[in-house]
Short mmCIF file of C-alpha atoms and ligand atoms in Angstrom, two decimals:
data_model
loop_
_atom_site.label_atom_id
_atom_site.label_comp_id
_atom_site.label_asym_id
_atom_site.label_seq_id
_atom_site.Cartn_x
_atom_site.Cartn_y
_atom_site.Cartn_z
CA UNK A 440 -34.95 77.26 -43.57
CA UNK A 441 -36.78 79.49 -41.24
CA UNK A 442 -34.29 80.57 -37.64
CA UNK A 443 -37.14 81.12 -35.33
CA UNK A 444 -35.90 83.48 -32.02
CA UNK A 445 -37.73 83.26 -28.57
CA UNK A 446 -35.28 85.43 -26.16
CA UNK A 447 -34.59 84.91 -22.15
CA UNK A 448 -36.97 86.95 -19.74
CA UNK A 449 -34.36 86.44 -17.22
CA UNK A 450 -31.07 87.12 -18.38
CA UNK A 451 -28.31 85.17 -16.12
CA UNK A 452 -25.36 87.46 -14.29
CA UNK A 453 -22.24 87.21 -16.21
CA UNK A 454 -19.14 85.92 -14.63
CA UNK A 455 -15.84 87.79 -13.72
CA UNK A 456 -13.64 87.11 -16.02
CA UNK A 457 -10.76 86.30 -13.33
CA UNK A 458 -12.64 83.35 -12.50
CA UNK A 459 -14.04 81.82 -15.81
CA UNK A 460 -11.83 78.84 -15.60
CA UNK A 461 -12.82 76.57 -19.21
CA UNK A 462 -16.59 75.33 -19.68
CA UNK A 463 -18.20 76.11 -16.36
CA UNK A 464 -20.36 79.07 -17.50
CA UNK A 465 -22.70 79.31 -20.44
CA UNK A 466 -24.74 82.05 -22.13
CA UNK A 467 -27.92 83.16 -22.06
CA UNK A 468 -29.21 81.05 -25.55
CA UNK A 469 -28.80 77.81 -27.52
CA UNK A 470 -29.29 76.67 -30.66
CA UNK A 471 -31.46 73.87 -31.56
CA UNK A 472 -32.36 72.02 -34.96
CA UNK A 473 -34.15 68.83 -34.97
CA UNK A 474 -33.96 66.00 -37.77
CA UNK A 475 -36.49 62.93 -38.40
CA UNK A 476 -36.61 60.89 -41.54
CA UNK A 477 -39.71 62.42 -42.88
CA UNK A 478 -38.68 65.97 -41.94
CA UNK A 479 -34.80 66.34 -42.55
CA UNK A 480 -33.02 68.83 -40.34
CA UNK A 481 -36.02 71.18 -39.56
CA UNK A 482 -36.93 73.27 -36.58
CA UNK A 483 -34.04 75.37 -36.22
CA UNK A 484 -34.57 77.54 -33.06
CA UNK A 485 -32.89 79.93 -30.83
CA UNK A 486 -33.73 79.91 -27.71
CA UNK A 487 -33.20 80.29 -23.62
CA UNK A 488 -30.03 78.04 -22.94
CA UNK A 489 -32.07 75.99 -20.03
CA UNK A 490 -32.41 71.81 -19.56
CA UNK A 491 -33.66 69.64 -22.15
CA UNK A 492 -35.74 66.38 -20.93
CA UNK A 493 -35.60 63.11 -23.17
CA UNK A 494 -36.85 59.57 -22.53
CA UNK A 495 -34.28 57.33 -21.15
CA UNK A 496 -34.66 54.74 -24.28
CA UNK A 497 -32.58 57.81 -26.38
CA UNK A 498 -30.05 56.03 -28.28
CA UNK A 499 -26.88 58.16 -27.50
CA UNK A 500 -27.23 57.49 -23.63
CA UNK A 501 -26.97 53.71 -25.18
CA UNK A 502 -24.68 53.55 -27.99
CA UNK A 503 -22.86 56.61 -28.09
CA UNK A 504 -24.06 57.87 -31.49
CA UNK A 505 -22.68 62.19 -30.48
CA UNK A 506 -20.23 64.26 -32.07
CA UNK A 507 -19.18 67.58 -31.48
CA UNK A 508 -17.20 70.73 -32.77
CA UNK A 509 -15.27 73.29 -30.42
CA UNK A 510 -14.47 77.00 -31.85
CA UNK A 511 -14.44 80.15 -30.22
CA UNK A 512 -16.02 83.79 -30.79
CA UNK A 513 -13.57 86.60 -29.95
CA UNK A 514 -14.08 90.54 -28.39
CA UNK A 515 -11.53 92.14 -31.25
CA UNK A 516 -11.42 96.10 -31.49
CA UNK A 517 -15.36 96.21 -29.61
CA UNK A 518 -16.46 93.85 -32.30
CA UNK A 519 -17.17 90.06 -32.24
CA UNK A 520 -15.31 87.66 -34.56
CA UNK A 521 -15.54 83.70 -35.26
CA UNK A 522 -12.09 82.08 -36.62
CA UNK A 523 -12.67 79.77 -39.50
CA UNK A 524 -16.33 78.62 -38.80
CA UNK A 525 -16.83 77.05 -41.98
CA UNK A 526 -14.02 74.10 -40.89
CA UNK A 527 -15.82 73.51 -38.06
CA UNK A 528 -18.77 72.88 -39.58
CA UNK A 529 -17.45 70.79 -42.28
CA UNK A 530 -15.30 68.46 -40.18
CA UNK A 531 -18.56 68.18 -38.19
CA UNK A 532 -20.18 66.62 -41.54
CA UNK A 533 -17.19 64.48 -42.04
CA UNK A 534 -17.98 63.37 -38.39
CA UNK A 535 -21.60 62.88 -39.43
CA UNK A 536 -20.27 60.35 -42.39
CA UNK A 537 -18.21 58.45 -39.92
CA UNK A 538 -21.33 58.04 -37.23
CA UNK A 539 -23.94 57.41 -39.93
CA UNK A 540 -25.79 60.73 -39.15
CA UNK A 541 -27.24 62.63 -41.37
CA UNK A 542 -25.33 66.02 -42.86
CA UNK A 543 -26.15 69.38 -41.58
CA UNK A 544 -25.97 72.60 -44.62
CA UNK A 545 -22.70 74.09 -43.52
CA UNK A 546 -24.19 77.60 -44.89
CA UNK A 547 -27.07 77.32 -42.39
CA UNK A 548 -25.08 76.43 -39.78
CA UNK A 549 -22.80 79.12 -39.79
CA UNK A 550 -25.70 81.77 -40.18
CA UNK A 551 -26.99 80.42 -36.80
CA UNK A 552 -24.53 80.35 -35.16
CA UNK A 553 -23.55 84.05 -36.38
CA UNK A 554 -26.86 85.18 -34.63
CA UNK A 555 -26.40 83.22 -31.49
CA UNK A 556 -23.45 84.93 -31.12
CA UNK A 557 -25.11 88.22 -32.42
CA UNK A 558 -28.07 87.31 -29.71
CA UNK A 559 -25.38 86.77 -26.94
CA UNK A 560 -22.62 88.79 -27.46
CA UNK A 561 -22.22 90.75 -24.43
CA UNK A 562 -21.27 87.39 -23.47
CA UNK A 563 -18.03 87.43 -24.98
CA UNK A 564 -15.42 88.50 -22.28
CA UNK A 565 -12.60 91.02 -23.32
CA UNK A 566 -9.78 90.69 -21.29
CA UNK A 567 -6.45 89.30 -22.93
CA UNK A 568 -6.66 85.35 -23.32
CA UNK A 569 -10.58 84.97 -22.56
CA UNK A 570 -13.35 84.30 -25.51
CA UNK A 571 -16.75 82.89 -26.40
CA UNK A 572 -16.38 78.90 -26.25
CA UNK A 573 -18.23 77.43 -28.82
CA UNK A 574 -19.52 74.09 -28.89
CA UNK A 575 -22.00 71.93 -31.49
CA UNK A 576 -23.02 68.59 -31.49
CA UNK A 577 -25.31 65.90 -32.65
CA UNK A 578 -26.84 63.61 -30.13
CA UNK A 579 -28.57 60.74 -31.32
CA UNK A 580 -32.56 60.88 -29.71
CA UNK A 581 -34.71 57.98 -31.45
CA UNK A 582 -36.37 56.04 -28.65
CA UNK A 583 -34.87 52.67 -29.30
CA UNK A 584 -33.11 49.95 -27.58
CA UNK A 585 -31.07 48.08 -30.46
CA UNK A 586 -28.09 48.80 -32.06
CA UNK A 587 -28.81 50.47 -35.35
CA UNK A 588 -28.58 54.05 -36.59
CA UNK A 589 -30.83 56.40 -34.82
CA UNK A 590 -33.56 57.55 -36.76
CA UNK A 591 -33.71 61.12 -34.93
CA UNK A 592 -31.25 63.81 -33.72
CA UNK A 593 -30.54 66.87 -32.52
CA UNK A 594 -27.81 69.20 -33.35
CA UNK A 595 -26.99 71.76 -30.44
CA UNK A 596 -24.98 74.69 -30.04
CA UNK A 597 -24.31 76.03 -26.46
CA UNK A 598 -21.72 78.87 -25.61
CA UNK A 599 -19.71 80.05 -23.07
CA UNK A 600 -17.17 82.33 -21.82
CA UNK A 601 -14.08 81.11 -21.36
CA UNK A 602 -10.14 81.18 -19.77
CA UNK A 603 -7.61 79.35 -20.62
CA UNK A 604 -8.19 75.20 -20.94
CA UNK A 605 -4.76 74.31 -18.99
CA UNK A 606 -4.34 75.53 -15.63
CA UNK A 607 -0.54 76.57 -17.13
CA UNK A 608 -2.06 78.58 -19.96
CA UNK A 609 0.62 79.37 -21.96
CA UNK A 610 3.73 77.91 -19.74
CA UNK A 611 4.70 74.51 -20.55
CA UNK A 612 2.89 71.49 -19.73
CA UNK A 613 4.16 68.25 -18.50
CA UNK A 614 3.51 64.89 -20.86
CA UNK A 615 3.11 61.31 -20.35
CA UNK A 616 3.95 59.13 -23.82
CA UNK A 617 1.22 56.49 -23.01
CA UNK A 618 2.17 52.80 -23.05
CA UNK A 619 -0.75 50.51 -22.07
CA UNK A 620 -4.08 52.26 -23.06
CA UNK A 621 -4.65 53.26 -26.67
CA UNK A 622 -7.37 56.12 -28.41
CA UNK A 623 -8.19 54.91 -31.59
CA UNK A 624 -6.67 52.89 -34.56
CA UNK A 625 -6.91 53.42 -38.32
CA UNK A 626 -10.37 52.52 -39.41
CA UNK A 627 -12.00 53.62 -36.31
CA UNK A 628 -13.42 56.48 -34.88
CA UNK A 629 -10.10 58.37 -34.40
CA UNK A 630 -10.38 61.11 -37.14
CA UNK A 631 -14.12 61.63 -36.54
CA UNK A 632 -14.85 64.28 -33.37
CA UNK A 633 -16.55 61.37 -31.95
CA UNK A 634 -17.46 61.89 -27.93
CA UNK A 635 -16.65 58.08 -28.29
CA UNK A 636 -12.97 59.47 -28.39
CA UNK A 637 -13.03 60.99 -25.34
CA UNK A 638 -14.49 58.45 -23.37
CA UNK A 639 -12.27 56.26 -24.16
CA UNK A 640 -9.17 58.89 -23.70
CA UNK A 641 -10.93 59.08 -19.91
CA UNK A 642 -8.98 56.19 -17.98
CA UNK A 643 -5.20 57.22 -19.57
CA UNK A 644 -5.73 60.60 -18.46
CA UNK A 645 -6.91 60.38 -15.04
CA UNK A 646 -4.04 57.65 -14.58
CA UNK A 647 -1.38 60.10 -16.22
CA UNK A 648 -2.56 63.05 -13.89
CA UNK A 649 -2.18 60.70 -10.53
CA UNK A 650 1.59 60.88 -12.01
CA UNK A 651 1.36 64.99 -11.99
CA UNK A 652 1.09 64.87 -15.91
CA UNK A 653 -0.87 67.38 -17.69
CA UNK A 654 -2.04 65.06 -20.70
CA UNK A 655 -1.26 61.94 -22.58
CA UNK A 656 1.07 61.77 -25.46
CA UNK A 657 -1.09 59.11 -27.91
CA UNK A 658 1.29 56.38 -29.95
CA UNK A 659 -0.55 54.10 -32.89
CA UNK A 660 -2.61 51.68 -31.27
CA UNK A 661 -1.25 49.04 -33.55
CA UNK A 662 3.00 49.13 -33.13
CA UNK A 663 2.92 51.54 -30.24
CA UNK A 664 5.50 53.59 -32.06
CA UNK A 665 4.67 56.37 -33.51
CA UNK A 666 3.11 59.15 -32.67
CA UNK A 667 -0.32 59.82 -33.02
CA UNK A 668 -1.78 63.49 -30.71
CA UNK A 669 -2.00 64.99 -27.53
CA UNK A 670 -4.75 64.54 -25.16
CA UNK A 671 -6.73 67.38 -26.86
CA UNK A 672 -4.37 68.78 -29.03
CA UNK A 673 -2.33 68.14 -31.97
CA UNK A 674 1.40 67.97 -31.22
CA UNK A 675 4.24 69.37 -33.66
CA UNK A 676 7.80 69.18 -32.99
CA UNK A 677 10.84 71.15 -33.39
CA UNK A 678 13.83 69.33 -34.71
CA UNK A 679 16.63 70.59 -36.20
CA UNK A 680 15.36 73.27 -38.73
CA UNK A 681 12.13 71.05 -39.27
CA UNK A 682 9.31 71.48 -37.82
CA UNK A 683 7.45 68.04 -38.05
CA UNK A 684 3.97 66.96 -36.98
CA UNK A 685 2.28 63.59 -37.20
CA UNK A 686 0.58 63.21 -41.19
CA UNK A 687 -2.81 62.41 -41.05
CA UNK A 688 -3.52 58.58 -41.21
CA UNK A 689 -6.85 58.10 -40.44
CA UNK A 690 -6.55 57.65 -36.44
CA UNK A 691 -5.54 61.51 -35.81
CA UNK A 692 -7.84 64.10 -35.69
CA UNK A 693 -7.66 67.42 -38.16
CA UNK A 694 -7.43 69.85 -36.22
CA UNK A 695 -7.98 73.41 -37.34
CA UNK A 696 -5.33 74.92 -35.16
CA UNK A 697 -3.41 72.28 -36.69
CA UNK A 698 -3.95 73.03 -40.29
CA UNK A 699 -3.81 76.73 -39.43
CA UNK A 700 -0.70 75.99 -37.91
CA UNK A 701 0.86 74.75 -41.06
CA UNK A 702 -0.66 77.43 -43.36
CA UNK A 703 1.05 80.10 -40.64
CA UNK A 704 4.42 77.92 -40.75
CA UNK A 705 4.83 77.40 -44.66
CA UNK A 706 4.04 81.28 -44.93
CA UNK A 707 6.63 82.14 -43.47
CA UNK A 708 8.85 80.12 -45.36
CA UNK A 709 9.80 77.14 -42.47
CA UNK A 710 10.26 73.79 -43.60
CA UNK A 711 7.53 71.60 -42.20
CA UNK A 712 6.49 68.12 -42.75
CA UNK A 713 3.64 66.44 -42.35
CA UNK A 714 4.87 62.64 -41.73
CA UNK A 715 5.29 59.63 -39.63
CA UNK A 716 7.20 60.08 -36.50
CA UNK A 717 8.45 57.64 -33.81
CA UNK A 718 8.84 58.41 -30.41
CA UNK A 719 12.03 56.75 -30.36
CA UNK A 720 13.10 59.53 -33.11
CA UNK A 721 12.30 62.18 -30.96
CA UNK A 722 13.89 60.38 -28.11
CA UNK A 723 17.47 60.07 -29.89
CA UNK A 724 17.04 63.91 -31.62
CA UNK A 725 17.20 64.80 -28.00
CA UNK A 726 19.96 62.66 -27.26
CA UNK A 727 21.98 64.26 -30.52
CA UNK A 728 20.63 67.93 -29.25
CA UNK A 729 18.57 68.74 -32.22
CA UNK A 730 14.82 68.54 -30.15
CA UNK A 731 14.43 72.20 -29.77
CA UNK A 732 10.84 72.23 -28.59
CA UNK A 733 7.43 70.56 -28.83
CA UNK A 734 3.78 71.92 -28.80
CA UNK A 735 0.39 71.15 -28.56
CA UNK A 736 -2.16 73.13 -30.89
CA UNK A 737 -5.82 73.05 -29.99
CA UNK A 738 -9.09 75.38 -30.10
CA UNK A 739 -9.62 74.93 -26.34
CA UNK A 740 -5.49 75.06 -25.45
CA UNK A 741 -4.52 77.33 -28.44
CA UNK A 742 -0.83 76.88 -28.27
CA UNK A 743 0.58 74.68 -25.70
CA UNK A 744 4.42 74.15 -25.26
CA UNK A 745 5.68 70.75 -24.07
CA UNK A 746 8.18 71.55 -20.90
CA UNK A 747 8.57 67.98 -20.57
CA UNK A 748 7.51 64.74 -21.99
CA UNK A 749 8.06 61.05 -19.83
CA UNK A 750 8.61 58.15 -22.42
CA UNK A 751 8.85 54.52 -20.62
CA UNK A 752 10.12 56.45 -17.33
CA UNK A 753 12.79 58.15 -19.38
CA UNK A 754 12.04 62.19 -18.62
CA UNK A 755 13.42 65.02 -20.76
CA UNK A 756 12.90 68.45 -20.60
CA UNK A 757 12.36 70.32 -23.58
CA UNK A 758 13.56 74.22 -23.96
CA UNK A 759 14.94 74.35 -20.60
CA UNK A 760 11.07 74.00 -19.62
CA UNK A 761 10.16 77.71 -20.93
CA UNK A 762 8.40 78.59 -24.12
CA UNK A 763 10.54 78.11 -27.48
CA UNK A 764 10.67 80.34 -30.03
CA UNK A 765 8.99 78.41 -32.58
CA UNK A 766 5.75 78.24 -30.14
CA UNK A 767 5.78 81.89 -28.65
CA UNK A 768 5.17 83.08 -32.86
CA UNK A 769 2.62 80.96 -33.31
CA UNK A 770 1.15 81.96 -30.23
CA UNK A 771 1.33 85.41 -30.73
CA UNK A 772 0.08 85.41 -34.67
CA UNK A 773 -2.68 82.90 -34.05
CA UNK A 774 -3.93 84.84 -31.15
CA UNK A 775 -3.08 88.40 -33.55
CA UNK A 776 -5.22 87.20 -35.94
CA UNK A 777 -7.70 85.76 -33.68
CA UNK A 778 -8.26 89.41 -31.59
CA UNK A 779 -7.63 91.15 -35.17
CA UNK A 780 -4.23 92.45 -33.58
CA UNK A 781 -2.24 91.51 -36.82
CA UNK A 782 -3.34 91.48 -40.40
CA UNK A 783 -5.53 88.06 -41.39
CA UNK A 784 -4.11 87.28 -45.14
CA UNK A 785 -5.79 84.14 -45.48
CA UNK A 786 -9.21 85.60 -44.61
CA UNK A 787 -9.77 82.88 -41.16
CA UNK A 788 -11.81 85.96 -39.35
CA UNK A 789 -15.57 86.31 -39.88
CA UNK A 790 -17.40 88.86 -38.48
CA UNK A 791 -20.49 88.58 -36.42
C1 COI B 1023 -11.32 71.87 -28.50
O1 COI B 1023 -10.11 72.12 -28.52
O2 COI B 1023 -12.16 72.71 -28.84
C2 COI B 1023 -11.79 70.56 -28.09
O3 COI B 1023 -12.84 70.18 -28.51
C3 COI B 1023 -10.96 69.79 -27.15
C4 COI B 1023 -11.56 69.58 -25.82
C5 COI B 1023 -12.02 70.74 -25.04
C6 COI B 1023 -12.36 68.36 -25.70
#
């Protein structure tokens, strides 16, 4: 399919990079591609990032049919490099499968967005933590009132420059194990990137920060037991010599720092499970002192540790409150990779 280009006759000023904060600023150009029954996905444009007018009858302001992706571009040595683009892109099909919209070519999609990111990268910012936010999605745009699957969409890619997502950036962050709201159950939405996730993660959140929590800690919406994720991150635990993270049941969302996570952990020889885990297990592993520390992984938080996590008003503080060791490497070979600081052996870097 044919990329047509139309660049900006009025670039915007770029932001300091002191005060880029997470998803306030974005580049100069998007990425549009349109899809209609008779067509397929066709259309596929680059052009000036600016507002986009629809009729009101659109079905995703109705019915929620939108998905998105989140991955970053990164300044590394002067040049510009995507981490592991192709996941993105598939998980965003698996998304399509669980929203009934129709597959994107994951080839195509990468190519685009390699000359978005070509188009805009002076964009990128270079100082240490900072990089190119980059978010897809798939709105839903058939003119309809009725619930059925939307004839018509539009998949979107925006950028940005970005900070870190937590106000704490690396320091640990303060968790609340939620008790009366639940995100998603098996059979739902939960392992799709559904903006229908979010939504409903929305009223949990805002409750836990009134209690000067950072994020939620998810359990399974069915027993309330076991854990599930964080907020917007995966969460893995330290305990003992394992290093254990919920398995993936259907309600938890893959997440590529996850799964890059694991590939970095078995590397290096570690032994990590993938598995069920109750919060009352973690709760009585701290009692016994083998909880050495807990994480979040993320695109938008990278690495997050856990300082301390508040289960049924029972608090603990995990690694004192400072970073553990376990999260610090992670940190620092994710990132390596990521800014091409340390060698890449599994080949996650692309270049732009
Ligand atoms: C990401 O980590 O990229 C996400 O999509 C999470 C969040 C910003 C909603």
């Amino acid at each position: 399919m044919e990329l047509k280009i139309e660049l900006t006759k009025n670039p915007k000023k770029k932001p300091d990079t002191d005060i880029l904060g997470f998803g306030k600023y974005f580049s100069d150009h998007m990425f549009i591609m349109d899809y209609s029954e008779d067509k397929g996905w066709h259309d596929a444009r680059i052009v000036p990032y600016d507002t986009i007018s629809y009729e009101p009858a659109i079905m995703v302001f109705h019915y929620g049919q939108a998905i998105f992706e989140g991955l970053k571009a990164y300044k590394a040595k002067g040049e510009v490099v995507l981490f592991r683009p192709d996941e993105n892109f598939k998980r965003l099909n698996n998304s399509c499968e669980a929203l009934c919209i129709p597959k994107i070519d994951v080839q195509f999609a990468i190519d685009s967005l390699k000359k978005l990111v070509d188009i805009d990268r002076d964009w990128v910012p270079d100082s240490p933590g900072t990089s190119l936010y980059i978010r897809p999605f798939i709105i839903a745009t058939e003119p309809h009132v009725g619930v059925h699957p939307s004839s018509n969409y539009q998949f979107i890619i925006i950028t940005g420059p970005v900070g870190a997502y937590y106000k704490e950036g690396i320091n640990p962050v303060k968790i609340y194990v939620e008790q009366k709201y639940v995100r998603a159950v098996k059979g739902g939405l939960g392992e799709a990137k559904a903006s229908a996730n979010y939504a409903a993660s929305l009223k949990a959140q805002q409750e836990a920060a009134e209690k000067g929590y950072t994020q939620v800690l998810w359990l399974d919406g069915v027993e309330r037991k076991y854990i599930e994720e964080v907020g917007t991150m995966n969460v893995f635990f330290v305990l003992g010599n394992e290093i254990v993270t919920p398995a993936l049941n259907g309600s938890i969302l893959p997440g590529i720092t996850r799964k890059s996570c694991l590939e970095l952990l078995r590397s290096w020889g570690l032994n990590v499970s993938e598995r069920k885990i109750s919060i009352q297990e973690i709760y009585e592993a701290h009692e016994k002192g083998q909880l050495k520390e807990a994480f979040g992984t993320g695109t938008a938080a990278v690495i997050s540790p856990i300082g301390e996590l508040c289960w049924n008003d029972k608090c603990i503080t995990l690694s004192d409150g400072q970073i553990g060791e376990i999260s610090q490497s992670l940190y620092d070979n994710l990132t390596g990779i990521q800014y091409t600081d340390v060698a890449d052996p599994f080949g996650w870097v692309v270049k732009v």
